[in-house]
Coordinates of C-alpha atoms in Angstrom, one line a residue:
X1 CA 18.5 6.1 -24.4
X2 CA 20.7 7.2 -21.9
X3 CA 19.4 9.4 -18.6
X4 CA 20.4 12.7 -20.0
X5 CA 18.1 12.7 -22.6
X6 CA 15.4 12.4 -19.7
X7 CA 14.4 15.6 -17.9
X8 CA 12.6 13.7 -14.7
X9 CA 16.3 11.5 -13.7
X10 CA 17.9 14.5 -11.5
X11 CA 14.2 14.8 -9.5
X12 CA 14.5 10.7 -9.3
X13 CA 18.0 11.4 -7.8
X14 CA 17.0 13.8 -5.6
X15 CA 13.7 12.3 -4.2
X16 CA 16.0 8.7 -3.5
X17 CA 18.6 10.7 -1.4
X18 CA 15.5 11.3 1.2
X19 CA 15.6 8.1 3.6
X20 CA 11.9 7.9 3.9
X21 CA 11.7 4.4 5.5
X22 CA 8.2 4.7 7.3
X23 CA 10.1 4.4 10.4
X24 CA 11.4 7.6 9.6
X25 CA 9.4 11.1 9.2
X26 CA 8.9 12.0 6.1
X27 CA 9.3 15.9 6.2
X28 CA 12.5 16.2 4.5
X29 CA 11.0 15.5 1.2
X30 CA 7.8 16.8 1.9
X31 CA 9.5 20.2 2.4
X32 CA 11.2 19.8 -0.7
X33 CA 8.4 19.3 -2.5
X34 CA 6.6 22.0 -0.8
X35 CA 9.4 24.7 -1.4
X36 CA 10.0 23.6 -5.0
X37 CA 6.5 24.2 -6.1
X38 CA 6.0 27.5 -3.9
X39 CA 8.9 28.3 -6.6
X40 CA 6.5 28.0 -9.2
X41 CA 3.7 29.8 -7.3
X42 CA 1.7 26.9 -6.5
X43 CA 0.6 26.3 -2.7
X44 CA 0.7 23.3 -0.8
X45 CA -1.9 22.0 2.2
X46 CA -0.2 20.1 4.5
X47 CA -2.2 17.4 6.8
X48 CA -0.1 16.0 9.6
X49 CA 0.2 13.0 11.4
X50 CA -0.4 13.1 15.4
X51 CA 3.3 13.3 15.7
X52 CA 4.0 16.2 13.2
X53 CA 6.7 14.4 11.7
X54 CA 5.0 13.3 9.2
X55 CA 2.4 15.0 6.9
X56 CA 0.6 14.3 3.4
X57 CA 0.6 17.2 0.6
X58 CA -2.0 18.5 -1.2
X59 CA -1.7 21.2 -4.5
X60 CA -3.7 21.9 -7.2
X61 CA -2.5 23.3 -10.2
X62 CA -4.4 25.2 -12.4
X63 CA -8.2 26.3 -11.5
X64 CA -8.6 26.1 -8.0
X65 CA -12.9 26.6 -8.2
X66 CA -13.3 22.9 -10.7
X67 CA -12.6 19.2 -9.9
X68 CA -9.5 18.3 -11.4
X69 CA -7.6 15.0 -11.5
X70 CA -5.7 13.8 -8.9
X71 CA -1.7 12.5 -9.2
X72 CA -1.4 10.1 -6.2
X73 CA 1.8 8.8 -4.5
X74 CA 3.4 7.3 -1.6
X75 CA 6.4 9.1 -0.1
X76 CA 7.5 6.0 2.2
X77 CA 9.5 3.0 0.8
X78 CA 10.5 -0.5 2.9
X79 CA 13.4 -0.3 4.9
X80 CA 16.8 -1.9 3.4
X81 CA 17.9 -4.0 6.5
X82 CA 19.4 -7.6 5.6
X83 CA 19.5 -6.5 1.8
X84 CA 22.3 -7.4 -0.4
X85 CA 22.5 -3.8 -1.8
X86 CA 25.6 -3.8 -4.4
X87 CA 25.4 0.5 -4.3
X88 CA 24.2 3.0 -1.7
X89 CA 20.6 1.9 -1.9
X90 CA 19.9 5.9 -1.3
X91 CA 22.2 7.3 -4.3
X92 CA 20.9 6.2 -7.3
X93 CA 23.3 4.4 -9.8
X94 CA 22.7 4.4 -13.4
X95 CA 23.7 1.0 -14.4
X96 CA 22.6 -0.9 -18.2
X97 CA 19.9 1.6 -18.9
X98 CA 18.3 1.0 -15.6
X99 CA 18.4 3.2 -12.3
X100 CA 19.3 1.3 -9.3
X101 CA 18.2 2.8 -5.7
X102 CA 15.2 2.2 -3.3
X103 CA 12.2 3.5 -4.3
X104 CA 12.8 4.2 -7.8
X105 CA 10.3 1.6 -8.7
X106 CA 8.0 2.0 -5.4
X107 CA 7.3 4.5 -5.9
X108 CA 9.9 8.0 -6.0
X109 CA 9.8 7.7 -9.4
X110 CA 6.0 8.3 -10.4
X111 CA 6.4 11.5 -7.7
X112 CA 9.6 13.1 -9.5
X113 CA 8.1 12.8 -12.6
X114 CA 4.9 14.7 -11.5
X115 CA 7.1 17.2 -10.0
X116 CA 9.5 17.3 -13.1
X117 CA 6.5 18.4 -14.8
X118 CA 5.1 21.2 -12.2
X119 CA 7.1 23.3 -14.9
X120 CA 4.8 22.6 -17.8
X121 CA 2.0 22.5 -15.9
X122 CA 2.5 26.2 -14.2
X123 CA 2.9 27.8 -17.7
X124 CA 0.1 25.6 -19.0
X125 CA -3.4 27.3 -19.4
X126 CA -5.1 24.6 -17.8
X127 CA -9.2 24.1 -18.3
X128 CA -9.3 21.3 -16.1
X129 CA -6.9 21.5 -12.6
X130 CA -4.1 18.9 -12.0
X131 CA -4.2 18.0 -8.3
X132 CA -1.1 16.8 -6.7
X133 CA -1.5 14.0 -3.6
X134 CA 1.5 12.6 -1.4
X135 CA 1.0 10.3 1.3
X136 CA 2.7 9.3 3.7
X137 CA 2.7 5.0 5.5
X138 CA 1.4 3.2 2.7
X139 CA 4.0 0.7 3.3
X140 CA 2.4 0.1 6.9
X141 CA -0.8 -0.2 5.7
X142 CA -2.1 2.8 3.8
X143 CA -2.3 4.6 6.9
X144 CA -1.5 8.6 6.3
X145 CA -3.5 8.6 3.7
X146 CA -6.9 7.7 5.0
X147 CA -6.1 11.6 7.3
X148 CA -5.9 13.4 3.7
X149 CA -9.4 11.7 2.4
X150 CA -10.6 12.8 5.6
X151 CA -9.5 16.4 4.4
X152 CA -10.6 15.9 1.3
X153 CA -14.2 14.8 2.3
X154 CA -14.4 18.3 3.6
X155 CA -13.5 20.4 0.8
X156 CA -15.6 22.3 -1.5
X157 CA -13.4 21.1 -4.3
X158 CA -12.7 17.4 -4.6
X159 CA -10.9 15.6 -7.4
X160 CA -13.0 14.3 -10.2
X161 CA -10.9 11.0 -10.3
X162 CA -7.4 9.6 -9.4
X163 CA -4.4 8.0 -10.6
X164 CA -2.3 6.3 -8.0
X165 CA 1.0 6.1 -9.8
X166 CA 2.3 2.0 -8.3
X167 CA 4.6 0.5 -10.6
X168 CA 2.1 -1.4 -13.0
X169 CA 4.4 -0.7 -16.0
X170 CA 2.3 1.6 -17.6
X171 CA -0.8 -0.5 -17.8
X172 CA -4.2 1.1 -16.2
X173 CA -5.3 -1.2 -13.6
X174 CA -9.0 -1.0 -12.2
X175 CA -8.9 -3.8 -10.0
X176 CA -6.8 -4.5 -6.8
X177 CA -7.3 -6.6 -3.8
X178 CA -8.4 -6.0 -0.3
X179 CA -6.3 -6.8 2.6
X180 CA -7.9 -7.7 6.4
X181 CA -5.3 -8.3 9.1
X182 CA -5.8 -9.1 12.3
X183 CA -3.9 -10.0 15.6
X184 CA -4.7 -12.7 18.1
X185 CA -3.6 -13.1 21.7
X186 CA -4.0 -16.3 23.2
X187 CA -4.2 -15.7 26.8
X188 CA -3.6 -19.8 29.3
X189 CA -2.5 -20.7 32.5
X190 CA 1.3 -21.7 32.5
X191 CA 2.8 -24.6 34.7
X192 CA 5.3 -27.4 35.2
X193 CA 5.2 -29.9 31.7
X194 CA 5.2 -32.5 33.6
X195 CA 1.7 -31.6 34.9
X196 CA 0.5 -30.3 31.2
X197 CA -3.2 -31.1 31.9
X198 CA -3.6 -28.9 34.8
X199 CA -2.5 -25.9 32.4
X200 CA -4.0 -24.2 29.2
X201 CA -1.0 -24.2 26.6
X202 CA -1.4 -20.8 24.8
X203 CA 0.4 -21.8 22.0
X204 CA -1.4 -24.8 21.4
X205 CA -4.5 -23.2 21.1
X206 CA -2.6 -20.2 19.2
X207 CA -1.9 -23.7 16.7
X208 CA -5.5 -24.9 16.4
X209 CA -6.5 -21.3 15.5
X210 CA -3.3 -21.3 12.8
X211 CA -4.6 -25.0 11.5
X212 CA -7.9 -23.1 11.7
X213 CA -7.0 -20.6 9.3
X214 CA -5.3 -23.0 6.8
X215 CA -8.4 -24.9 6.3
X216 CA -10.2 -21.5 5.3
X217 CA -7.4 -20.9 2.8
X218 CA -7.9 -24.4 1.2
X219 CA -11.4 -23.9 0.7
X220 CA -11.1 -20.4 -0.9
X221 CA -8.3 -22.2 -3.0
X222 CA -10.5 -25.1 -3.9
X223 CA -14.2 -23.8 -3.8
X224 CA -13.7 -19.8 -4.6
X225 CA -15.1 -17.7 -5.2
X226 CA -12.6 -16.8 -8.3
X227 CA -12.3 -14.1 -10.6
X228 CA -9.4 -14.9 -13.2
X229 CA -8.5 -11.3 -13.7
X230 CA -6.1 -12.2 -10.4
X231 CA -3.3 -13.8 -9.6
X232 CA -4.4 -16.3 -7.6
X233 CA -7.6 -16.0 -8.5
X234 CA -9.0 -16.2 -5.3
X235 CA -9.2 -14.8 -2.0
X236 CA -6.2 -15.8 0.5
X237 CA -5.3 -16.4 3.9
X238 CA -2.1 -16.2 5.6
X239 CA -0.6 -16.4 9.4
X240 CA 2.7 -14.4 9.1
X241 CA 4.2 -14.1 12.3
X242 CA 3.7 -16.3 15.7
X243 CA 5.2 -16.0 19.2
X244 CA 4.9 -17.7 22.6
X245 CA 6.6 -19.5 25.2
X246 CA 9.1 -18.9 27.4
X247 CA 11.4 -22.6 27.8
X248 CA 10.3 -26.4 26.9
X249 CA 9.6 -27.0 30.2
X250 CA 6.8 -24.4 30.9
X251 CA 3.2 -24.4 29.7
X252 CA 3.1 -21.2 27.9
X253 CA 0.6 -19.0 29.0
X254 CA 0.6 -16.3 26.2
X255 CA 0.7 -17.0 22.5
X256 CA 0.2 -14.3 20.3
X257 CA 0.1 -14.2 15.9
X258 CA -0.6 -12.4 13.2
X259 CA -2.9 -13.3 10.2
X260 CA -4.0 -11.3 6.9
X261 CA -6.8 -12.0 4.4
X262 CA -6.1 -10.4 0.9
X263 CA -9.3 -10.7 -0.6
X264 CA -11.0 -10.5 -3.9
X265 CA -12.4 -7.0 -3.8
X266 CA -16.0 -8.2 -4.6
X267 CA -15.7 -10.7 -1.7
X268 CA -16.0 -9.4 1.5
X269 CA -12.9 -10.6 4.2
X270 CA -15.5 -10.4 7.5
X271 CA -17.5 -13.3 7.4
X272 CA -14.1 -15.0 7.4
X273 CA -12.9 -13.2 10.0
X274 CA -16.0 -13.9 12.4
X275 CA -16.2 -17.8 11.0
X276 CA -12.8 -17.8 13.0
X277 CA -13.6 -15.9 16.1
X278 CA -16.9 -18.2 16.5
X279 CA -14.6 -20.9 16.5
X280 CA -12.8 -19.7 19.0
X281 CA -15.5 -19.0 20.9
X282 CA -17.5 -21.8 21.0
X283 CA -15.5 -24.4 20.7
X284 CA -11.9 -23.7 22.1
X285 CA -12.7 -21.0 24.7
X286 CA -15.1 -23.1 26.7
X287 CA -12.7 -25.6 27.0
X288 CA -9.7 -23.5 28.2
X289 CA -12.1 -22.0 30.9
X290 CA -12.6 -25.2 32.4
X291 CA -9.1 -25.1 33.5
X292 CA -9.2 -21.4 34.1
X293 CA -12.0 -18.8 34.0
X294 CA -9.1 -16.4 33.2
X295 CA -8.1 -17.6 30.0
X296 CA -9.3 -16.2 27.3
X297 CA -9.0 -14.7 23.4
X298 CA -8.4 -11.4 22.0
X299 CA -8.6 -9.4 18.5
X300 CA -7.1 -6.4 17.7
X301 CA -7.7 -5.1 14.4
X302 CA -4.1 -4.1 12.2
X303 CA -3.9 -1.4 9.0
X304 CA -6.0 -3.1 6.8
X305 CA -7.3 -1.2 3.2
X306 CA -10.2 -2.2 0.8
X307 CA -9.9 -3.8 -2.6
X308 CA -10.3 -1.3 -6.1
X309 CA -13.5 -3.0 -7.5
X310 CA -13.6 -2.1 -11.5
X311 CA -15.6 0.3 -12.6
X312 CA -15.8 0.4 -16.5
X313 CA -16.3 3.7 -18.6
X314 CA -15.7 6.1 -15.4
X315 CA -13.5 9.3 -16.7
X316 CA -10.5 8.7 -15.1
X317 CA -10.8 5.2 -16.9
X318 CA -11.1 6.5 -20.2
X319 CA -8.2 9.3 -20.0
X320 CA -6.3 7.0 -18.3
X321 CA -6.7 4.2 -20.9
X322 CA -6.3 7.1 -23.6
X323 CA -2.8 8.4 -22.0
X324 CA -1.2 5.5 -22.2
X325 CA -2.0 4.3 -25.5
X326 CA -5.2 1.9 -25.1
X327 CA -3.9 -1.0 -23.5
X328 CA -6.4 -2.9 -22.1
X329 CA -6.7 -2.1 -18.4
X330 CA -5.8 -4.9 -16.0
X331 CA -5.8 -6.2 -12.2
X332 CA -3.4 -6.8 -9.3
X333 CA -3.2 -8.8 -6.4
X334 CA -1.0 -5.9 -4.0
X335 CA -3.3 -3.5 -3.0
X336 CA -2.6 0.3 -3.1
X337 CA -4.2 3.5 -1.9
X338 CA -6.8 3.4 -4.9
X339 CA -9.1 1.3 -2.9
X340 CA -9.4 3.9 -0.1
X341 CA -9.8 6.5 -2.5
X342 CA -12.5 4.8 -4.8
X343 CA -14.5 4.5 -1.4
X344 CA -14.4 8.2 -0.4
X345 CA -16.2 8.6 -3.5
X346 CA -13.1 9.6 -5.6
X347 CA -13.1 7.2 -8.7
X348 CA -9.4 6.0 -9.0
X349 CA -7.3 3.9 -11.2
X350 CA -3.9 2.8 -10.6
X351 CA -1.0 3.2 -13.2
X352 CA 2.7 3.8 -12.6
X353 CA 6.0 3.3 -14.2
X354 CA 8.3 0.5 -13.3
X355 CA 7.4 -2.9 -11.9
X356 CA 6.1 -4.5 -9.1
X357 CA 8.5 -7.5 -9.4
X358 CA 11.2 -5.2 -8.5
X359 CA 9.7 -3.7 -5.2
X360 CA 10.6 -4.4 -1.6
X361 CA 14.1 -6.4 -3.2
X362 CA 17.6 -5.7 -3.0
X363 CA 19.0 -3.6 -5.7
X364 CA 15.3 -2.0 -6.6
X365 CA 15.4 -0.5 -9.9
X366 CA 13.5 1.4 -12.7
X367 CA 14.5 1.6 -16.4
X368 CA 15.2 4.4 -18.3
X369 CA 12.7 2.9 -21.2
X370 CA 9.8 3.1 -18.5
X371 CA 10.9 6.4 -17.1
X372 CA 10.7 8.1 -20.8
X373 CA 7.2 6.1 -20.6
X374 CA 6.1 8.2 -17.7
X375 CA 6.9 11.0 -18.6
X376 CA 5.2 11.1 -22.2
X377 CA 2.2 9.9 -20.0
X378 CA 2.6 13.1 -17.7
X379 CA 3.2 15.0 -20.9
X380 CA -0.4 14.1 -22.1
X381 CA -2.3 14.8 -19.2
X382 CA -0.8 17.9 -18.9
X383 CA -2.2 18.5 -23.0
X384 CA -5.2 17.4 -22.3
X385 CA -6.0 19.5 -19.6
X386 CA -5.6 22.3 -21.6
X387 CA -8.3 20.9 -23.6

């Protein structure tokens, strides 16, 4: 199989060349896509960030007056920096039946091949409306998003169900887990070392917190709760980034790090989250504030999303399932927008072509066997909502 005899590669192409790093805005593609299906006569609601560099876009195709299903991506990808790229990570290179550029497995590739397919889907005399989603800050936390399920909520109209198109290689996943982050600041009173007693060392208490947190992620290891369907099969905690202190010879005075919880989506992350803060708050903060009434420990929530629970026999379950032959449906430990959307009330599933193990790393790529896979999934939907 070789990319020419695949209609969706030139869209892949095209959609790659956009550098939509979420550092970046997004509007260059989003424009793109908004001008290319105005081409085929089919509008586009646009719901904006607070900067207007960014939006989310909205179309329906087909019956604008009945719930239709919903085509869900992410226009962002991770930025390259550091990566060993071996091509122009934003010119995608056809390479041993494989397409090599960033995004093309997270996820540009389940986008172009819903707009390779606006085509079909404008002559189509559809019975049940295709509805067409892209978000924008996923990769920062599923952020852009949550602004078009707030639109959404207000709408006569809302999609019957959803299909978030991650890289899952085809397989209809109903389960994902949840991810609670937090950040901590650790506020002491600095001072010579020599006289280390008389001040409250920041990052030592910042450290007890950590140690703290690494007990909590033994017991979930050890003690569960588990659900096998997961890899791991439990809920987990994690301190990914720390900072404080200034030289050796200074009792640092601010500490601040970052933790997440990526939790089973039947297991709720706050009781966790306040087992720590109690900690900190009745057993190391009276203790600092005998040194000095000053010191003291702050929270401030970070982009955090909910886990997909599973929800057998739901619609979008079943023509899910049936679209892409009857494998049986599976679960994931990333988490995607599905969650958020399974919340609103919009019953969501997440399937996708290409693979997870090639997201986020140098010299991302796709193959051509699971691009032709996508598309004959596309292909049936579009059939079956002619039905």
């Amino acid at each position: 199989m070789t990319a020419a005899q695949i209609p969706s590669i030139e869209m892949i192409k095209r959609l790659v060349a956009f550098d939509t790093t979420s550092r970046n805005p997004n509007m260059p593609l989003i424009d793109f896509a908004r001008n290319y299906l105005a081409d085929f006569g089919i509008a586009s609601e646009l719901v904006f960030d607070e900067t207007g560099k960014k939006a989310n876009l909205y179309a329906t195709c087909g019956p604008p007056d009945k719930p239709g299903v919903m085509l869900s991506g992410h226009s962002d990808c991770v930025p390259v920096d550091g990566q060993e790229w071996h091509s122009d990570p934003f010119n995608v290179i056809e390479r041993d039946a494989k397409l090599y550029g960033r995004g093309t497995s997270d996820m540009k590739s389940f986008i172009a091949l819903t707009l390779a397919a606006v085509p079909a889907l404008a002559r189509a005399k559809l019975k049940t409306p295709v509805h067409l989603a892209f978000s924008y800050d996923e990769e920062v936390g599923c952020l852009g998003v949550q602004r078009l399920i707030a639109q959404l909520e207000g709408m006569p109209i809302k999609p019957k169900g959803c299909i978030v198109g991650e890289p899952t290689r085809m397989q209809v996943i109903t389960g994902h887990k949840g991810k609670l982050s937090t950040r901590c600041h650790v506020h002491g009173l600095e001072c010579h070392s020599a006289l280390a007693p008389e001040g409250v060392n920041a990052v030592e208490i910042a450290a007890e917190l950590v140690a703290r947190l690494r007990q909590m992620a033994r017991r979930m290891r050890d003690e569960g709760p588990f659900d096998p369907a997961f890899n791991p099969p439990f809920t987990t905690v994690h301190t990914g980034t720390i900072q404080g202190g200034t030289a050796l010879n200074i009792v640092p005075k601010d500490c601040t790090f970052e933790t997440e919880i990526r939790n089973l989506p039947t297991q709720d992350p706050e009781p966790l989250l306040f087992e720590l803060k109690q900690y900190a708050e009745q057993v190391l903060l009276p203790e600092m504030r005998k040194i000095s009434k000053d010191a003291g420990i702050s929270w401030e929530a970070l982009p955090s999303y909910p886990g997909l629970v599973g929800q057998a026999g739901t619609e979008v379950m079943q023509l899910a399932q049936t679209l892409s032959g009857n494998e049986a449906p599976g679960s994931v430990s990333f988490g995607t927008e599905a969650g958020l959307f399974q919340r609103a009330g919009i019953p969501a599933v997440v399937c996708g072509p290409g693979s997870i193990e090639q997201a986020h790393k140098p010299n991302e790529f796709i193959s051509l066997e699971q691009v032709a896979k996508g598309e004959s999934f596309i292909a049936r939907l579009v059939h079956n909502c002619e039905q």
